[in-house]
Coordinates of C-alpha atoms in Angstrom, one line a residue:
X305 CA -15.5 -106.4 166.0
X306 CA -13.0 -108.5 166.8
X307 CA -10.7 -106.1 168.7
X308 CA -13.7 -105.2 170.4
X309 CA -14.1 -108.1 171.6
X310 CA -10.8 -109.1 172.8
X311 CA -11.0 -106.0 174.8
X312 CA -14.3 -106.9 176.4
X313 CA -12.9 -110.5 176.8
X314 CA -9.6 -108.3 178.7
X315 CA -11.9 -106.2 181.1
X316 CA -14.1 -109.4 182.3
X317 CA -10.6 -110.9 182.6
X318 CA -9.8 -108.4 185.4
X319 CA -13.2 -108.4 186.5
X320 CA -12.7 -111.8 187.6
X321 CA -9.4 -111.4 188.6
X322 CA -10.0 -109.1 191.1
X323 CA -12.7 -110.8 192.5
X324 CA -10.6 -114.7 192.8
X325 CA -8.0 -112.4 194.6
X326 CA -10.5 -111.1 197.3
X327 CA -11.7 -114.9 197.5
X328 CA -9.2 -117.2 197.5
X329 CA -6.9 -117.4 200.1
X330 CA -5.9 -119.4 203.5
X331 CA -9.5 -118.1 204.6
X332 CA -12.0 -118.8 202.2
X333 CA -14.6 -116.5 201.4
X334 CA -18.0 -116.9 200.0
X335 CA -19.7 -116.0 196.8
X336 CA -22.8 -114.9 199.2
X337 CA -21.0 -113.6 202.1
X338 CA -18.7 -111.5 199.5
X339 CA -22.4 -109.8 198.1
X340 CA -23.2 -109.5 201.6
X341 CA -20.0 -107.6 202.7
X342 CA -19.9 -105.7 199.3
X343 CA -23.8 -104.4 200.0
X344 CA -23.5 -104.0 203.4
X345 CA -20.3 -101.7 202.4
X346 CA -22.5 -99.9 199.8
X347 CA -25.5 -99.0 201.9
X348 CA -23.1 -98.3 205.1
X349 CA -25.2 -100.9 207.3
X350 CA -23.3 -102.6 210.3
X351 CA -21.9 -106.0 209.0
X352 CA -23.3 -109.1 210.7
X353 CA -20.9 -110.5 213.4
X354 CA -20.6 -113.7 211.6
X355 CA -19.0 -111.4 208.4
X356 CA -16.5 -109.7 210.3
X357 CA -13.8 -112.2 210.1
X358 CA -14.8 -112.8 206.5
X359 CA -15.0 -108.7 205.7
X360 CA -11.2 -108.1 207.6
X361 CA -9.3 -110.7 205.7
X362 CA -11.0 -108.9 202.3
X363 CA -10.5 -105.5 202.7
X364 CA -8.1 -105.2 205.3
X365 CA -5.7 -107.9 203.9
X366 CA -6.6 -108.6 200.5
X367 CA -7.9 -105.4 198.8
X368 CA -4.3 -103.5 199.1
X369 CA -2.5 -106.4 198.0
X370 CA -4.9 -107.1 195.2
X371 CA -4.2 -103.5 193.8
X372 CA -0.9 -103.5 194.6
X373 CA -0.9 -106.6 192.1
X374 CA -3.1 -104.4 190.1
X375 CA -0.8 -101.3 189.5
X376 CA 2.8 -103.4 189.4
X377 CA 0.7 -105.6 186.8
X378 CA -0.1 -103.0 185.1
X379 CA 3.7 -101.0 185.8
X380 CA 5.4 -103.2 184.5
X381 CA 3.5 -104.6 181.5
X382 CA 3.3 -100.8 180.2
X383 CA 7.5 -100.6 181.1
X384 CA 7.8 -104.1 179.2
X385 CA 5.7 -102.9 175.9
X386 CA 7.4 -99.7 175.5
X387 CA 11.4 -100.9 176.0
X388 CA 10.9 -103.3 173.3
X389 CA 9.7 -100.9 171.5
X390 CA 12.0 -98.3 172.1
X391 CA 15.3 -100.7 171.7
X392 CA 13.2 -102.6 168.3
X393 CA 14.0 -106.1 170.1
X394 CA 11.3 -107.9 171.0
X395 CA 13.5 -110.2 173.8
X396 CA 14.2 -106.6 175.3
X397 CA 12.5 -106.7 179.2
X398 CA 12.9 -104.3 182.5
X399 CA 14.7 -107.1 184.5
X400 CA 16.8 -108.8 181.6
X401 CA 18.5 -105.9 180.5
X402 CA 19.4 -105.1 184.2
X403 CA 16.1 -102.1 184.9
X404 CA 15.1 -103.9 187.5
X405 CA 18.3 -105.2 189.0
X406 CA 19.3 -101.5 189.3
X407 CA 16.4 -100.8 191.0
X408 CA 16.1 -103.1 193.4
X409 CA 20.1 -101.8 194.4
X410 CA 18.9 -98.7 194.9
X411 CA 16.0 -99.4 197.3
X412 CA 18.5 -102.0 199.3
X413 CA 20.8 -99.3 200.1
X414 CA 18.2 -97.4 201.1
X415 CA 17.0 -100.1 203.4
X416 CA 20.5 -101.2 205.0
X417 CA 22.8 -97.9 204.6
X418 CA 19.5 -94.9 204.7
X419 CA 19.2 -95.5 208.9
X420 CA 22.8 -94.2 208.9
X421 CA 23.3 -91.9 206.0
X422 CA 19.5 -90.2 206.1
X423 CA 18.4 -89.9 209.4
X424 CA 18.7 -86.1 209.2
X425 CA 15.9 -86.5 206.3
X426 CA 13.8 -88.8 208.5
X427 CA 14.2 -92.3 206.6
X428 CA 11.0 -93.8 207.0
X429 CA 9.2 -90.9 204.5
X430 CA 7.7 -92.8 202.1
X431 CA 9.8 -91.1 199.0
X432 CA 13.0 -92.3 200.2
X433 CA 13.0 -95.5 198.5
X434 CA 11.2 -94.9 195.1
X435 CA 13.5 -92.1 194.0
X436 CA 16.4 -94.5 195.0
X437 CA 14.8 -97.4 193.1
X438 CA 13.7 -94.6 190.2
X439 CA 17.1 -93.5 190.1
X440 CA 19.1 -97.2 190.1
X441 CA 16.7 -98.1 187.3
X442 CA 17.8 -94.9 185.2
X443 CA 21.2 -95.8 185.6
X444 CA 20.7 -99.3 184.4
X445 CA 18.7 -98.1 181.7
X446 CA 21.2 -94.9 180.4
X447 CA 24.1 -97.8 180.6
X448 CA 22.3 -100.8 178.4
X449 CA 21.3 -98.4 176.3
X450 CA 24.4 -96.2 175.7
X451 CA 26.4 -100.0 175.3
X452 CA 24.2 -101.9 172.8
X453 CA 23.6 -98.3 170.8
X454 CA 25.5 -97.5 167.8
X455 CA 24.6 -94.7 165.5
X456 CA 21.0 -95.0 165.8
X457 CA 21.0 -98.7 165.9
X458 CA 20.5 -101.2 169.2
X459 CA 22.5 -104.6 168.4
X460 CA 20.2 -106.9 170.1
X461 CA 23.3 -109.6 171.5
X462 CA 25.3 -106.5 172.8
X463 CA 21.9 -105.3 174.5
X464 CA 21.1 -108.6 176.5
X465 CA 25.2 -109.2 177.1
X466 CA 24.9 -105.7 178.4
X467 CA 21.8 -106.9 180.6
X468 CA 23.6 -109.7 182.3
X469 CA 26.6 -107.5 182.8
X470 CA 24.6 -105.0 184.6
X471 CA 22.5 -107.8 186.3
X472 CA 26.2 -108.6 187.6
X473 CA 27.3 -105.5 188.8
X474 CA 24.1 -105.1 190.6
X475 CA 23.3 -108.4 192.9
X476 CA 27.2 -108.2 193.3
X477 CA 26.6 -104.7 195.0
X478 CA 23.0 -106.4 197.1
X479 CA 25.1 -109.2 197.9
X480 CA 27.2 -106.7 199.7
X481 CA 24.6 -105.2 201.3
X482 CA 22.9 -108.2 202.5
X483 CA 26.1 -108.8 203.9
X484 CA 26.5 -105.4 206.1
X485 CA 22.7 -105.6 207.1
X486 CA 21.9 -106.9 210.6
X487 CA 19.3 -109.6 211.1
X488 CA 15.9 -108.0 210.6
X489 CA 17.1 -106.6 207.9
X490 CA 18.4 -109.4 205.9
X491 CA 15.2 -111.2 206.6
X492 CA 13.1 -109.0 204.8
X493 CA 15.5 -108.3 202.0
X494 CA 15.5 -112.2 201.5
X495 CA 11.8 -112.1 201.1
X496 CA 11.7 -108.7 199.2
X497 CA 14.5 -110.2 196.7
X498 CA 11.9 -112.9 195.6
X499 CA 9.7 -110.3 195.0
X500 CA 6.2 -110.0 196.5
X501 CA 2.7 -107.7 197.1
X502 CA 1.3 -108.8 200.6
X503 CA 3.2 -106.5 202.7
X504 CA 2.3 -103.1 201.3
X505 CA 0.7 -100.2 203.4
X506 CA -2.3 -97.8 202.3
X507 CA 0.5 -95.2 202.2
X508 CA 2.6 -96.8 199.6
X509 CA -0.5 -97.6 197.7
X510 CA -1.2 -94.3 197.5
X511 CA 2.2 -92.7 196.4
X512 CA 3.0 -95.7 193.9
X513 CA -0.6 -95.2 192.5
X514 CA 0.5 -91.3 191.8
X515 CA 3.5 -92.3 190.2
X516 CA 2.7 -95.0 188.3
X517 CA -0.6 -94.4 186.8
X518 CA 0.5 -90.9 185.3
X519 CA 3.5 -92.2 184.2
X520 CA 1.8 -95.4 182.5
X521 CA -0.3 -92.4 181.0
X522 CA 2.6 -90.6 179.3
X523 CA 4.2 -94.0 177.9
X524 CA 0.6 -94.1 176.3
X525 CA 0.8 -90.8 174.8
X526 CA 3.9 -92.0 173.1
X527 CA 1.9 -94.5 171.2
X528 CA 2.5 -93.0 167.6
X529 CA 6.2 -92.6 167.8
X530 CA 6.6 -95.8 169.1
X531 CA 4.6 -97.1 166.0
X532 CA 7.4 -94.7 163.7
X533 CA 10.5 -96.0 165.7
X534 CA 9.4 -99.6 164.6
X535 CA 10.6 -98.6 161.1
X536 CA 13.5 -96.6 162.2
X537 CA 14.9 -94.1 163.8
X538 CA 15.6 -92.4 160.7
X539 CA 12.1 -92.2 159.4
X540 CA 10.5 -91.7 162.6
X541 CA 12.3 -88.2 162.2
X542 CA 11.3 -87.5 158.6
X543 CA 8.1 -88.0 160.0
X544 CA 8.7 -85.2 162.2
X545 CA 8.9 -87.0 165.6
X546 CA 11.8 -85.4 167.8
X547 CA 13.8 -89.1 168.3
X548 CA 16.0 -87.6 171.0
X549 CA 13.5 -86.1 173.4
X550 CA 11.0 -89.1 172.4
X551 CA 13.7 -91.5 173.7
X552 CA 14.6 -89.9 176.8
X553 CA 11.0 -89.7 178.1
X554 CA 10.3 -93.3 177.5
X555 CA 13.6 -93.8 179.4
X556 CA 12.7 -91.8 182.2
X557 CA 9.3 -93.1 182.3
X558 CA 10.0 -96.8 182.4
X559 CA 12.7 -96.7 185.2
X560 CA 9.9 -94.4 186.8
X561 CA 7.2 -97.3 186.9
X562 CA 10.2 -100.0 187.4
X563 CA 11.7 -98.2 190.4
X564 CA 8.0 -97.5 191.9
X565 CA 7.0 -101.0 191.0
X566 CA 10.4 -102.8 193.0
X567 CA 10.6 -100.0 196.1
X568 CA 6.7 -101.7 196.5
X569 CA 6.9 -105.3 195.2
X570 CA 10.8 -106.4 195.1
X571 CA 11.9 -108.1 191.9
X572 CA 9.1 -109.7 189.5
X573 CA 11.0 -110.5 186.6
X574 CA 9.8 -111.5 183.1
X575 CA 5.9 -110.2 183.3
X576 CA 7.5 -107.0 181.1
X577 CA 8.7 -109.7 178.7
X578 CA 5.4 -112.5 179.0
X579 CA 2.7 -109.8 178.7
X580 CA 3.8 -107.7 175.7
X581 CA 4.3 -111.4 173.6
X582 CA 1.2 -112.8 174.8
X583 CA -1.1 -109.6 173.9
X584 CA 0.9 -109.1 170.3
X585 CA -0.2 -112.8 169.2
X586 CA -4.1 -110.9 169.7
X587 CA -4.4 -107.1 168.9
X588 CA -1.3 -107.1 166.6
X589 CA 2.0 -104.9 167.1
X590 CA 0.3 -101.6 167.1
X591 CA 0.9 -99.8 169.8
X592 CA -2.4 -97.5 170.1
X593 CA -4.1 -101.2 171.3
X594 CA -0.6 -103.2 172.2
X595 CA -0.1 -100.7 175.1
X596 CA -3.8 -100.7 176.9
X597 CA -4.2 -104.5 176.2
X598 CA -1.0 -105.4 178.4
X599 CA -2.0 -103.3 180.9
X600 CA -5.3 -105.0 181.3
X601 CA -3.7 -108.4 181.1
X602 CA -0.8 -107.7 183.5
X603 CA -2.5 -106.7 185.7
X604 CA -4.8 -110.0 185.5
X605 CA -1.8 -111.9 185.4
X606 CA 0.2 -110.6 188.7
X607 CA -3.4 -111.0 190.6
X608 CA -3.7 -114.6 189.3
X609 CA -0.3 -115.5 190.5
X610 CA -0.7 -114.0 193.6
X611 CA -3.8 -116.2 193.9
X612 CA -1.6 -119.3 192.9
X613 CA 1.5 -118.1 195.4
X614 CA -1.4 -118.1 198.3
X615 CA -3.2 -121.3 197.5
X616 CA -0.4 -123.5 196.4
X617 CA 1.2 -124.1 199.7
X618 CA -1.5 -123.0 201.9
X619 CA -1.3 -122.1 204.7
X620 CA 2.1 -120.8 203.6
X621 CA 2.6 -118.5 201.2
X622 CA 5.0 -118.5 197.8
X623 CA 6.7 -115.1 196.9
X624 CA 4.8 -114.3 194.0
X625 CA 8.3 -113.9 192.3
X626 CA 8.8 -117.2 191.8
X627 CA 5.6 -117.7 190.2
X628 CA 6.5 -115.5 187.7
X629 CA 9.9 -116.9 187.0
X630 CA 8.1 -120.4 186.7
X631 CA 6.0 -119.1 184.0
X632 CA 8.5 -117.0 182.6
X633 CA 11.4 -119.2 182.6
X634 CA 10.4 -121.3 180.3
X635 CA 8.6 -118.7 177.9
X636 CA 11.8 -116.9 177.5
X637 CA 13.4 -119.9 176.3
X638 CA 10.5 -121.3 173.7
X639 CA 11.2 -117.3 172.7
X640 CA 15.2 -117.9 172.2
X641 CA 14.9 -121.0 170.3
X642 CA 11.9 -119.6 168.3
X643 CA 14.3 -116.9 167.1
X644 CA 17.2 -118.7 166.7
X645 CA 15.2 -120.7 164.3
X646 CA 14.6 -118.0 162.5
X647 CA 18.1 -116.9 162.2
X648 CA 17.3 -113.8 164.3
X649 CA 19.6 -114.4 167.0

């Protein structure tokens, strides 16, 4: 009964979410002119000249951004649940261990070096830069985890030291970028560093939606043998899991969502590491309800701090990636020390 409740509790969370993202914003909308819009939309009646302004700003401005927030919510929550899982190390995150990092220098070159190197394959398809980010988040991922693995077992220091070389490597290889792209370039990779959801198109909607969601779906299916690789490798086996192939999906998978989530969003660090934490202290480490409850409060937590990123300075907007490193920041630490006191670290 209670599970069932914190799941209710987790879908009205959403519910609201979505609805304070439509809302709130520079241009404030109504509770009655949003019913109005929403019915009007429903029962395909013209809407009333004085709802038009009201109506753009919603659906036109704040819907894709809403479920952009929605899906890399959601993205990266699932990525977040399943590499600590995988690696048995709870501090384990997309963007500390270098996932994300990797990713994001895969879509830059894209962005500064693909008008050059790519033209041939017409750069601006929409492919281009997810399989670049997909494929700088495998990398990233195949090298943290080859490093802090040593006969079955992922040492947790050699994993994060692994993180921040990687993390290294990788802004050292943007900041060269940055450096070779021309003007208009560099100001939208400034912006895109810091991570943020109000610039994305229907079209990358659409082909982030097909990637992550079925990926996000997979990592679900998984849910079981990440429950037997909590006690080991070893006895996962015995059980009759196939460890390897088990491994290398969820690897695949999570630089999947991460590369999808950073060719659409830029860098939003620590929500992979926030969410999981958050949603173990209420359904418990089982991963048959850890996995759907982050996803439901990811994704309530990007929309919210979208809200907060729009409202805070308004008119001007925050990226919402600093939002998240505000919150985060300080979470990861109370984590650290929390361990350390524990003689875990």
């Amino acid at each position: 009964m209670k599970l069932s409740l914190t799941f209710i509790l987790l879908c009205l969370t959403i519910l609201a979410s979505v609805i304070a993202s439509l809302l709130v914003g520079a241009v404030s909308i109504s509770w009655q002119d949003f019913i109005a819009i929403i019915d009007a939309r429903i029962s395909e009646q013209l809407i009333e000249a004085n709802l038009r302004l009201s109506e753009y700003v919603m659906t036109e401005l704040r819907l894709p951004r809403t479920l952009t927030a929605v899906l890399v919510g959601l993205g990266l929550s699932v990525a977040g649940v399943c590499t600590q899982g995988l690696f048995r190390n709870p501090l384990a995150d997309p963007s500390l261990i270098g996932v994300s990092s990797g990713a994001a220098l895969g879509a830059i070159f894209v962005i500064v070096v693909g008008p050059t190197l790519f033209s041939q394959y017409n750069l601006a398809g929409p492919f281009l830069l997810p399989a670049f980010a997909f494929l700088g988040g495998l990398v990233a991922t195949f090298v943290a985890f080859q490093i802090a693995s040593n006969h079955g077992h992922t040492d947790t220091a050699l994993l994060l030291l692994a993180g921040v070389a990687i993390n290294a490597i990788c802004f050292a290889g943007i900041g060269f970028l940055s450096y070779l792209a021309d003007d208009n370039q560099l100001r939208d990779l400034t912006f895109w560093n810091l991570g943020s959801v109000a610039k994305t198109t229907w079209q990358q909607i659409t082909i982030a939606a097909c990637l992550i969601i079925p990926a996000s779906i997979g990592l679900l299916y998984f849910r079981h043998a990440l429950n037997c690789l909590l006690m080991g490798e070893a006895v996962a086996a015995h059980i009759g899991h196939n460890v390897v192939f088990i491994k290398r999906m969820i690897i695949m998978l999570t630089s999947l969502i991460v590369g999808c989530c950073v060719a659409i969003s830029g860098v939003i660090g620590f929500l992979g590491l926030v969410v999981p934490h958050m949603m173990r202290m209420l359904v418990g480490a089982d991963h048959r309800l850890l996995i759907p409850a982050s996803m439901l409060f990811g994704a309530s937590l990007l929309m919210i701090a979208d809200v907060i990123s729009r409202v805070i300075v308004s008119p001007a907007e925050l990226p919402i990636g600093l939002i998240m490193s505000l919150i985060g920041g300080p979470f990861f630490l109370g984590l650290l020390l929390k361990h350390k006191r524990q003689g875990k670290l």
